[in-house]
Tab-separated table of C-alpha atoms in Angstrom:
chain	number	residue	atom	x	y	z
A	1	MET	CA	113.784	96.880	72.430
A	2	SER	CA	116.133	95.546	73.920
A	3	VAL	CA	114.784	92.203	74.494
A	4	ALA	CA	115.461	90.529	71.014
A	5	VAL	CA	113.806	88.327	68.906
A	6	SER	CA	115.135	84.741	68.268
A	7	THR	CA	114.387	82.764	64.889
A	8	LEU	CA	113.304	79.804	67.105
A	9	ASP	CA	109.963	79.308	68.106
A	10	GLY	CA	108.440	79.533	71.482
A	11	ALA	CA	108.080	74.982	71.861
A	12	ASP	CA	112.464	75.666	70.453
A	13	LEU	CA	113.083	78.134	73.472
A	14	LEU	CA	111.393	75.789	76.065
A	15	ASP	CA	112.864	73.343	74.862
A	16	ALA	CA	116.130	74.735	76.020
A	17	TYR	CA	114.964	75.873	79.044
A	18	GLN	CA	117.386	73.793	82.156
A	19	ALA	CA	116.409	74.745	85.925
A	20	GLY	CA	119.248	76.119	87.664
A	21	GLN	CA	121.520	77.986	84.126
A	22	SER	CA	117.760	79.600	83.088
A	23	SER	CA	114.330	81.428	83.511
A	24	VAL	CA	111.707	81.100	81.077
A	25	PHE	CA	108.182	82.652	80.651
A	26	VAL	CA	105.498	82.096	78.547
A	27	SER	CA	102.862	85.224	78.046
A	28	PRO	CA	100.461	86.095	74.676
A	29	ARG	CA	103.698	87.981	73.876
A	30	GLY	CA	106.043	85.045	72.994
A	31	THR	CA	108.208	82.575	75.121
A	32	LEU	CA	111.163	84.624	76.853
A	33	LEU	CA	114.438	82.590	77.858
A	34	ALA	CA	116.733	83.910	80.809
A	35	GLU	CA	119.872	82.527	80.415
A	36	GLY	CA	123.132	82.678	82.828
A	37	VAL	CA	123.316	85.241	85.578
A	38	HIS	CA	125.550	88.660	83.820
A	39	SER	CA	124.244	90.838	86.981
A	40	GLU	CA	121.784	90.494	90.294
A	41	VAL	CA	119.785	93.409	91.583
A	42	ASN	CA	120.185	93.654	95.484
A	43	THR	CA	117.062	94.511	96.413
A	44	SER	CA	116.111	95.436	99.862
A	45	GLY	CA	112.405	95.502	99.360
A	46	LEU	CA	109.406	96.847	97.619
A	47	ALA	CA	110.070	100.821	98.308
A	48	ASP	CA	112.702	101.555	95.860
A	49	LEU	CA	112.628	98.345	93.749
A	50	PRO	CA	111.904	100.166	90.234
A	51	GLU	CA	115.581	102.566	91.061
A	52	GLN	CA	117.088	99.478	91.815
A	53	VAL	CA	116.366	97.937	88.749
A	54	ALA	CA	116.941	101.786	86.371
A	55	GLY	CA	120.412	102.113	88.226
A	56	VAL	CA	121.577	98.644	87.378
A	57	PHE	CA	120.654	98.882	83.910
A	58	GLY	CA	122.716	101.924	84.251
A	59	THR	CA	126.206	100.693	85.543
A	60	CYS	CA	125.672	97.144	84.283
A	61	GLY	CA	127.218	97.804	80.707
A	62	HIS	CA	125.889	94.834	79.352
A	63	PRO	CA	124.096	94.726	75.595
A	64	VAL	CA	120.854	92.599	77.169
A	65	ARG	CA	118.865	95.340	78.912
A	66	THR	CA	115.774	93.525	80.294
A	67	VAL	CA	115.978	91.523	84.556
A	68	ILE	CA	113.201	88.835	85.158
A	69	GLY	CA	112.430	87.082	87.894
A	70	ALA	CA	110.321	87.563	90.561
A	71	VAL	CA	108.706	90.038	93.755
A	72	PRO	CA	107.549	88.323	96.409
A	73	PHE	CA	104.723	88.564	98.746
A	74	ALA	CA	105.984	90.372	101.415
A	75	PRO	CA	106.908	93.930	101.181
A	76	ASP	CA	110.425	93.745	103.046
A	77	ALA	CA	111.443	90.592	101.332
A	78	PRO	CA	114.413	90.662	98.898
A	79	ALA	CA	113.243	90.252	95.286
A	80	ARG	CA	115.321	87.499	92.432
A	81	LEU	CA	115.634	89.664	89.544
A	82	VAL	CA	118.677	89.106	87.406
A	83	VAL	CA	120.273	90.739	84.071
A	84	PRO	CA	120.930	87.353	82.219
A	85	ARG	CA	123.831	86.989	79.987
A	86	ARG	CA	121.965	85.803	76.860
A	87	LEU	CA	118.352	86.727	76.786
A	88	ARG	CA	115.938	84.881	73.702
A	89	ARG	CA	112.457	85.757	72.381
A	90	ALA	CA	110.279	83.714	70.424
A	91	PRO	CA	107.074	85.523	69.364
A	92	VAL	CA	104.962	82.628	69.606
A	93	LEU	CA	104.818	78.840	71.546
A	94	GLY	CA	104.329	77.145	68.583
A	95	ALA	CA	102.471	73.493	68.121
A	96	ALA	CA	102.318	72.265	71.082
A	97	PRO	CA	103.170	68.360	71.736
A	98	ALA	CA	100.577	65.700	72.300
A	99	VAL	CA	99.335	66.324	76.596
A	100	PRO	CA	96.904	64.039	78.436
A	101	ALA	CA	93.625	65.274	78.730
A	102	ALA	CA	93.810	64.844	82.809
A	103	SER	CA	93.275	68.601	83.353
A	104	ALA	CA	90.412	68.551	85.272
A	105	ALA	CA	91.244	65.393	87.050
A	106	ARG	CA	91.564	66.138	90.563
A	107	GLU	CA	87.898	68.192	90.349
A	108	SER	CA	86.164	65.319	90.754
A	109	LEU	CA	88.106	63.838	93.910
A	110	PRO	CA	87.226	65.561	97.368
A	111	PRO	CA	88.943	67.933	99.521
A	112	ILE	CA	92.082	67.398	100.161
A	113	PRO	CA	91.407	67.701	104.462
A	114	ASP	CA	92.767	70.602	106.099
A	115	PRO	CA	91.006	71.411	109.030
A	116	GLY	CA	93.427	73.547	110.542
A	117	TYR	CA	92.742	75.721	106.952
A	118	VAL	CA	88.734	75.605	107.534
A	119	ALA	CA	89.490	76.754	111.085
A	120	ALA	CA	90.988	79.152	109.624
A	121	VAL	CA	88.692	80.342	107.236
A	122	ALA	CA	85.385	80.266	109.962
A	123	ARG	CA	87.877	82.498	112.230
A	124	ALA	CA	88.673	85.468	109.399
A	125	VAL	CA	84.486	84.951	108.443
A	126	GLU	CA	84.073	86.286	112.420
A	127	GLU	CA	86.181	88.870	112.327
A	128	ILE	CA	85.062	90.138	108.649
A	129	GLN	CA	81.433	89.846	109.954
A	130	ALA	CA	82.877	91.681	113.690
A	131	GLY	CA	84.141	94.835	111.304
A	132	ALA	CA	88.003	94.112	111.904
A	133	TYR	CA	88.115	94.381	108.581
A	134	THR	CA	85.922	93.525	104.451
A	135	LYS	CA	87.829	90.671	102.613
A	136	VAL	CA	91.246	88.932	103.726
A	137	VAL	CA	92.906	85.891	101.202
A	138	LEU	CA	93.625	82.654	102.973
A	139	ALA	CA	95.986	80.571	101.130
A	140	ARG	CA	97.333	76.599	101.942
A	141	ALA	CA	100.848	75.493	101.229
A	142	LEU	CA	101.175	71.241	100.441
A	143	ARG	CA	104.874	69.607	100.626
A	144	LEU	CA	105.700	66.898	98.505
A	145	ALA	CA	109.033	64.729	99.492
A	146	ALA	CA	110.637	64.906	96.210
A	147	PRO	CA	114.213	63.958	95.301
A	148	GLY	CA	115.830	64.443	92.563
A	149	PHE	CA	113.100	67.279	91.021
A	150	ASP	CA	113.923	68.543	87.471
A	151	PRO	CA	111.666	71.793	86.427
A	152	ALA	CA	111.755	71.571	83.596
A	153	PRO	CA	109.785	68.557	81.820
A	154	VAL	CA	106.840	70.268	84.507
A	155	VAL	CA	107.298	73.865	83.246
A	156	ARG	CA	106.896	72.812	79.275
A	157	ALA	CA	103.461	70.336	80.851
A	158	LEU	CA	102.390	73.389	82.119
A	159	ALA	CA	102.761	75.943	78.962
A	160	TYR	CA	101.555	73.276	76.525
A	161	GLY	CA	98.343	72.288	78.950
A	162	GLY	CA	96.476	75.724	79.091
A	163	ALA	CA	96.853	75.976	82.477
A	164	GLY	CA	97.247	79.724	82.744
A	165	THR	CA	98.184	82.139	80.373
A	166	TYR	CA	101.427	83.372	81.836
A	167	THR	CA	103.763	80.303	82.752
A	168	PHE	CA	107.212	80.938	84.330
A	169	GLY	CA	109.860	78.589	85.486
A	170	ILE	CA	112.005	81.291	87.736
A	171	ASP	CA	115.698	80.186	88.836
A	172	LEU	CA	115.607	81.681	92.350
A	173	GLY	CA	119.649	81.066	92.804
A	174	GLY	CA	120.730	78.035	95.304
A	175	GLY	CA	119.026	75.212	93.811
A	176	ARG	CA	115.216	77.064	93.887
A	177	THR	CA	112.868	77.322	91.133
A	178	LEU	CA	110.038	79.516	90.988
A	179	LEU	CA	107.317	77.453	88.752
A	180	GLY	CA	103.863	77.767	88.253
A	181	ALA	CA	100.942	79.029	85.552
A	182	SER	CA	99.205	81.793	86.076
A	183	PRO	CA	95.763	83.204	84.986
A	184	GLU	CA	96.074	86.505	86.139
A	185	LEU	CA	98.315	89.484	84.829
A	186	LEU	CA	99.252	92.154	87.255
A	187	VAL	CA	100.442	95.235	84.713
A	188	ALA	CA	101.479	95.044	81.657
A	189	ARG	CA	103.144	98.063	79.588
A	190	HIS	CA	104.051	97.718	76.110
A	191	GLY	CA	105.220	101.336	74.330
A	192	ARG	CA	102.103	103.835	75.805
A	193	THR	CA	99.950	101.216	75.484
A	194	VAL	CA	99.069	99.739	80.058
A	195	SER	CA	97.162	96.529	80.347
A	196	ALA	CA	96.009	94.613	83.568
A	197	ASN	CA	93.998	91.523	84.192
A	198	PRO	CA	92.813	91.293	87.767
A	199	LEU	CA	90.667	88.194	89.165
A	200	ALA	CA	88.694	87.792	91.853
A	201	GLY	CA	85.526	85.469	92.315
A	202	SER	CA	86.411	81.375	91.404
A	203	ILE	CA	84.320	78.435	91.274
A	204	PRO	CA	85.571	74.654	90.123
A	205	ARG	CA	85.418	73.453	87.141
A	206	SER	CA	83.479	70.802	86.230
A	207	THR	CA	84.558	67.861	83.884
A	208	ASP	CA	80.388	67.198	82.452
A	209	PRO	CA	80.006	70.020	80.374
A	210	ALA	CA	75.892	70.334	81.392
A	211	GLU	CA	77.048	71.163	85.317
A	212	ASP	CA	79.603	73.551	83.550
A	213	ALA	CA	78.148	75.460	82.105
A	214	ARG	CA	75.925	76.113	85.035
A	215	ARG	CA	78.894	76.702	87.223
A	216	ALA	CA	80.082	79.622	84.770
A	217	ALA	CA	76.881	81.153	84.282
A	218	GLY	CA	76.115	80.939	88.452
A	219	LEU	CA	79.115	83.059	89.095
A	220	LEU	CA	78.301	85.731	86.552
A	221	GLU	CA	75.381	85.687	89.066
A	222	SER	CA	76.955	84.801	92.448
A	223	ALA	CA	76.685	88.278	94.394
A	224	LYS	CA	79.049	86.878	96.903
A	225	ASP	CA	81.926	86.705	93.738
A	226	LEU	CA	80.859	89.652	92.645
A	227	HIS	CA	81.787	91.499	95.886
A	228	GLU	CA	84.806	90.386	95.996
A	229	HIS	CA	85.327	91.024	91.988
A	230	THR	CA	84.441	94.236	92.912
A	231	PHE	CA	87.413	94.498	95.763
A	232	ALA	CA	89.816	93.521	93.062
A	233	SER	CA	89.357	95.833	90.131
A	234	GLU	CA	88.523	98.936	92.082
A	235	ALA	CA	92.194	98.540	93.654
A	236	VAL	CA	93.899	98.422	90.669
A	237	ALA	CA	91.828	100.747	88.621
A	238	GLU	CA	92.266	103.314	91.640
A	239	GLY	CA	96.070	101.871	90.855
A	240	LEU	CA	96.596	102.638	88.092
A	241	ARG	CA	94.434	106.168	87.244
A	242	PRO	CA	97.793	108.115	88.856
A	243	TYR	CA	99.680	107.354	85.665
A	244	CYS	CA	97.856	106.576	83.107
A	245	ARG	CA	95.415	108.471	80.865
A	246	ASN	CA	91.469	106.932	78.894
A	247	LEU	CA	91.876	104.441	81.903
A	248	ARG	CA	89.234	102.292	80.357
A	249	VAL	CA	87.312	99.848	83.492
A	250	PRO	CA	84.373	97.021	82.239
A	251	SER	CA	81.295	97.679	84.736
A	252	GLU	CA	80.957	94.078	84.808
A	253	PRO	CA	83.502	90.600	84.784
A	254	THR	CA	83.564	88.643	82.655
A	255	LEU	CA	84.398	84.676	82.851
A	256	THR	CA	88.104	83.680	82.602
A	257	ALA	CA	88.473	79.680	82.286
A	258	THR	CA	91.889	77.851	82.911
A	259	PRO	CA	91.467	73.728	83.227
A	260	THR	CA	90.553	73.867	86.513
A	261	MET	CA	88.724	77.354	87.167
A	262	TRP	CA	86.436	79.636	86.336
A	263	HIS	CA	87.121	83.123	87.324
A	264	LEU	CA	85.988	86.730	86.952
A	265	GLY	CA	87.824	89.410	85.436
A	266	SER	CA	87.693	92.473	83.684
A	267	ARG	CA	90.691	93.506	81.626
A	268	ILE	CA	91.248	97.449	82.071
A	269	THR	CA	93.787	99.156	79.646
A	270	GLY	CA	94.792	102.683	79.638
A	271	GLU	CA	97.705	105.535	78.181
A	272	ILE	CA	100.968	105.270	80.051
A	273	ILE	CA	100.440	109.760	80.907
A	274	ASP	CA	104.541	109.855	81.798
A	275	PRO	CA	107.294	106.775	78.771
A	276	ASP	CA	109.123	107.104	82.276
A	277	VAL	CA	107.082	104.870	84.289
A	278	SER	CA	107.326	101.459	84.033
A	279	SER	CA	106.086	98.556	83.846
A	280	LEU	CA	107.641	97.648	87.431
A	281	ALA	CA	107.013	100.779	89.174
A	282	LEU	CA	103.380	100.393	87.488
A	283	ALA	CA	103.689	96.666	89.177
A	284	THR	CA	104.915	97.894	92.407
A	285	ALA	CA	102.424	99.889	92.310
A	286	LEU	CA	99.226	97.735	91.861
A	287	HIS	CA	101.308	94.870	94.986
A	288	PRO	CA	100.328	93.432	96.881
A	289	THR	CA	95.874	93.446	95.116
A	290	PRO	CA	92.685	92.802	97.075
A	291	ALA	CA	92.777	89.698	95.191
A	292	VAL	CA	96.159	88.147	96.833
A	293	CYS	CA	96.157	90.259	100.215
A	294	GLY	CA	92.508	91.527	101.034
A	295	THR	CA	91.395	94.685	102.202
A	296	PRO	CA	91.992	97.158	103.420
A	297	PRO	CA	95.419	96.051	102.939
A	298	THR	CA	96.983	97.000	106.305
A	299	ALA	CA	94.309	94.584	108.187
A	300	ALA	CA	94.040	92.314	105.674
A	301	ARG	CA	98.444	91.563	105.833
A	302	ARG	CA	97.339	91.274	109.908
A	303	ALA	CA	95.211	88.236	109.326
A	304	ILE	CA	97.568	86.709	107.196
A	305	THR	CA	99.699	86.752	109.628
A	306	GLU	CA	98.357	86.008	112.217
A	307	LEU	CA	96.231	82.773	110.332
A	308	GLU	CA	98.474	81.199	108.149
A	309	PRO	CA	101.091	79.023	109.529
A	310	PHE	CA	104.251	79.406	107.533
A	311	ASP	CA	105.656	82.316	104.999
A	312	ARG	CA	104.630	82.609	101.871
A	313	GLY	CA	108.155	83.711	100.283
A	314	PHE	CA	107.243	84.321	96.672
A	315	PHE	CA	103.115	82.717	96.155
A	316	ALA	CA	101.293	85.760	95.945
A	317	GLY	CA	103.688	88.022	94.297
A	318	MET	CA	104.756	88.503	90.617
A	319	VAL	CA	107.131	87.491	88.206
A	320	GLY	CA	108.005	88.760	84.707
A	321	TRP	CA	110.174	91.233	83.222
A	322	ALA	CA	110.945	94.177	82.454
A	323	ASP	CA	113.224	96.475	79.974
A	324	ALA	CA	115.171	99.470	80.058
A	325	ASP	CA	112.676	101.056	77.584
A	326	GLY	CA	110.120	100.798	80.751
A	327	ASP	CA	108.135	97.828	79.336
A	328	GLY	CA	107.806	94.612	80.316
A	329	GLU	CA	105.191	92.102	81.313
A	330	TRP	CA	103.882	91.123	85.453
A	331	ALA	CA	101.951	88.049	86.223
A	332	VAL	CA	100.116	87.927	89.770
A	333	THR	CA	101.927	84.723	91.630
A	334	ILE	CA	99.059	81.959	91.912
A	335	ARG	CA	99.159	77.891	90.372
A	336	CYS	CA	103.417	77.964	91.479
A	337	ALA	CA	104.981	75.613	93.466
A	338	THR	CA	108.849	76.238	94.849
A	339	ALA	CA	111.293	73.446	94.746
A	340	GLY	CA	114.234	72.969	96.153
A	341	PRO	CA	116.651	70.650	98.045
A	342	GLU	CA	114.050	70.166	100.713
A	343	GLY	CA	110.924	69.335	98.661
A	344	LEU	CA	108.158	70.998	96.508
A	345	ASP	CA	105.674	73.534	97.896
A	346	VAL	CA	102.900	73.909	96.894
A	347	TYR	CA	100.178	77.027	97.388
A	348	ALA	CA	96.523	78.242	96.815
A	349	GLY	CA	94.564	80.344	98.491
A	350	ALA	CA	91.300	82.174	98.493
A	351	GLY	CA	89.072	85.064	98.905
A	352	ILE	CA	87.724	85.062	102.056
A	353	VAL	CA	84.278	87.653	102.669
A	354	ALA	CA	81.571	88.064	104.580
A	355	ALA	CA	79.811	85.226	102.931
A	356	SER	CA	82.203	82.822	103.171
A	357	ASP	CA	81.644	79.302	103.201
A	358	PRO	CA	84.905	77.492	104.904
A	359	HIS	CA	84.270	74.131	103.484
A	360	ALA	CA	84.293	75.698	100.144
A	361	GLU	CA	87.002	77.119	100.034
A	362	LEU	CA	88.242	74.180	100.946
A	363	ALA	CA	87.095	72.786	98.371
A	364	GLU	CA	88.067	75.809	96.222
A	365	THR	CA	91.612	75.395	97.073
A	366	THR	CA	91.644	71.644	96.618
A	367	ALA	CA	90.860	72.792	92.865
A	368	LYS	CA	93.755	75.183	92.597
A	369	LEU	CA	96.351	73.113	94.369
A	370	GLY	CA	95.268	70.719	90.705
A	371	THR	CA	96.643	73.132	88.624
A	372	MET	CA	100.028	72.557	89.881
A	373	LEU	CA	99.456	68.620	91.365
A	374	THR	CA	98.024	67.214	88.193
A	375	ALA	CA	100.855	68.783	86.741
A	376	LEU	CA	102.833	66.818	88.553
A	377	GLY	CA	101.188	63.987	88.324
A	378	VAL	CA	100.629	63.947	92.001
A	379	PHE	CA	96.638	62.242	92.130
A	380	ASN	CA	96.221	61.430	95.850
A	381	VAL	CA	97.541	63.308	98.452
A	382	ALA	CA	95.341	63.252	101.627
């Protein structure tokens, strides 16, 4: 295994993270801190990405045999994957410092006005009902002015606050950082074991415990959300099936909770057939899933291009690491922001199906934006 285990714990590695000089990735298996850049993978798109990474491992002559970084949503856009000069991993995050209990604060605020998004959802529903496609994921982006912004404290707050299972701060170069806390595992490979956890079907949480429980129970019974989830779960299972034996796919989804959202999730596991198929190869075979794109994918991509007034960049892509042994973890890049000299762009999306209500989808995306806005200390952007 090329990822060395540090004598420090995850809290120490988080403290050592410096935006612009290092990248950090926190998962249930530990904290990974990548410092500096030894080699960068020059990518031209998704199609031959695993081969390009394998080529770098074969020629870079560096003892660190791991890449870390992010892959964008668009299949023809360049990724940001690097072999770091130094790589440290801690098995656990460690004890969390005191964190203010403000993660659900935005749930009680009205949805952030966005008439353009409401209109786009309404048009998508019309097109779905006319048979153009069956599902599309439409996103929103907020631009925030943030002179002198340092991503590192926000990344630490996200990791300690339980905002997502996978927390990341990835150096994109040029003074830009991709940061966020994703609840969704695209795919992981550890030895022979492959796992994925597609999420689709969501509802904002409530600060009132009784109402929160009612919403969770309602999500499990929602025909619209169960329908939406089936698209994502079946697509991931079909994508993994050629590479795995003993693939186990739950017959029904279960609830996944973040401080701001309830999600429907399906934990899918299997055993890799060919050990030469890396985690990155599996991830590129799955990306993008219906949970961030739609069904069928070609028509959904076309709708996204027509209905979203911005370039997604790394939002709805994948973020994580892969090593020369084929192991790795890749999360779906949601609940995220891109920070740079021009400011902060914060993203959130929602799955649109025939039964979607535009104003309900506006409320859902506002709640999802709340993950990053709360961590940033932004409570009023209307």
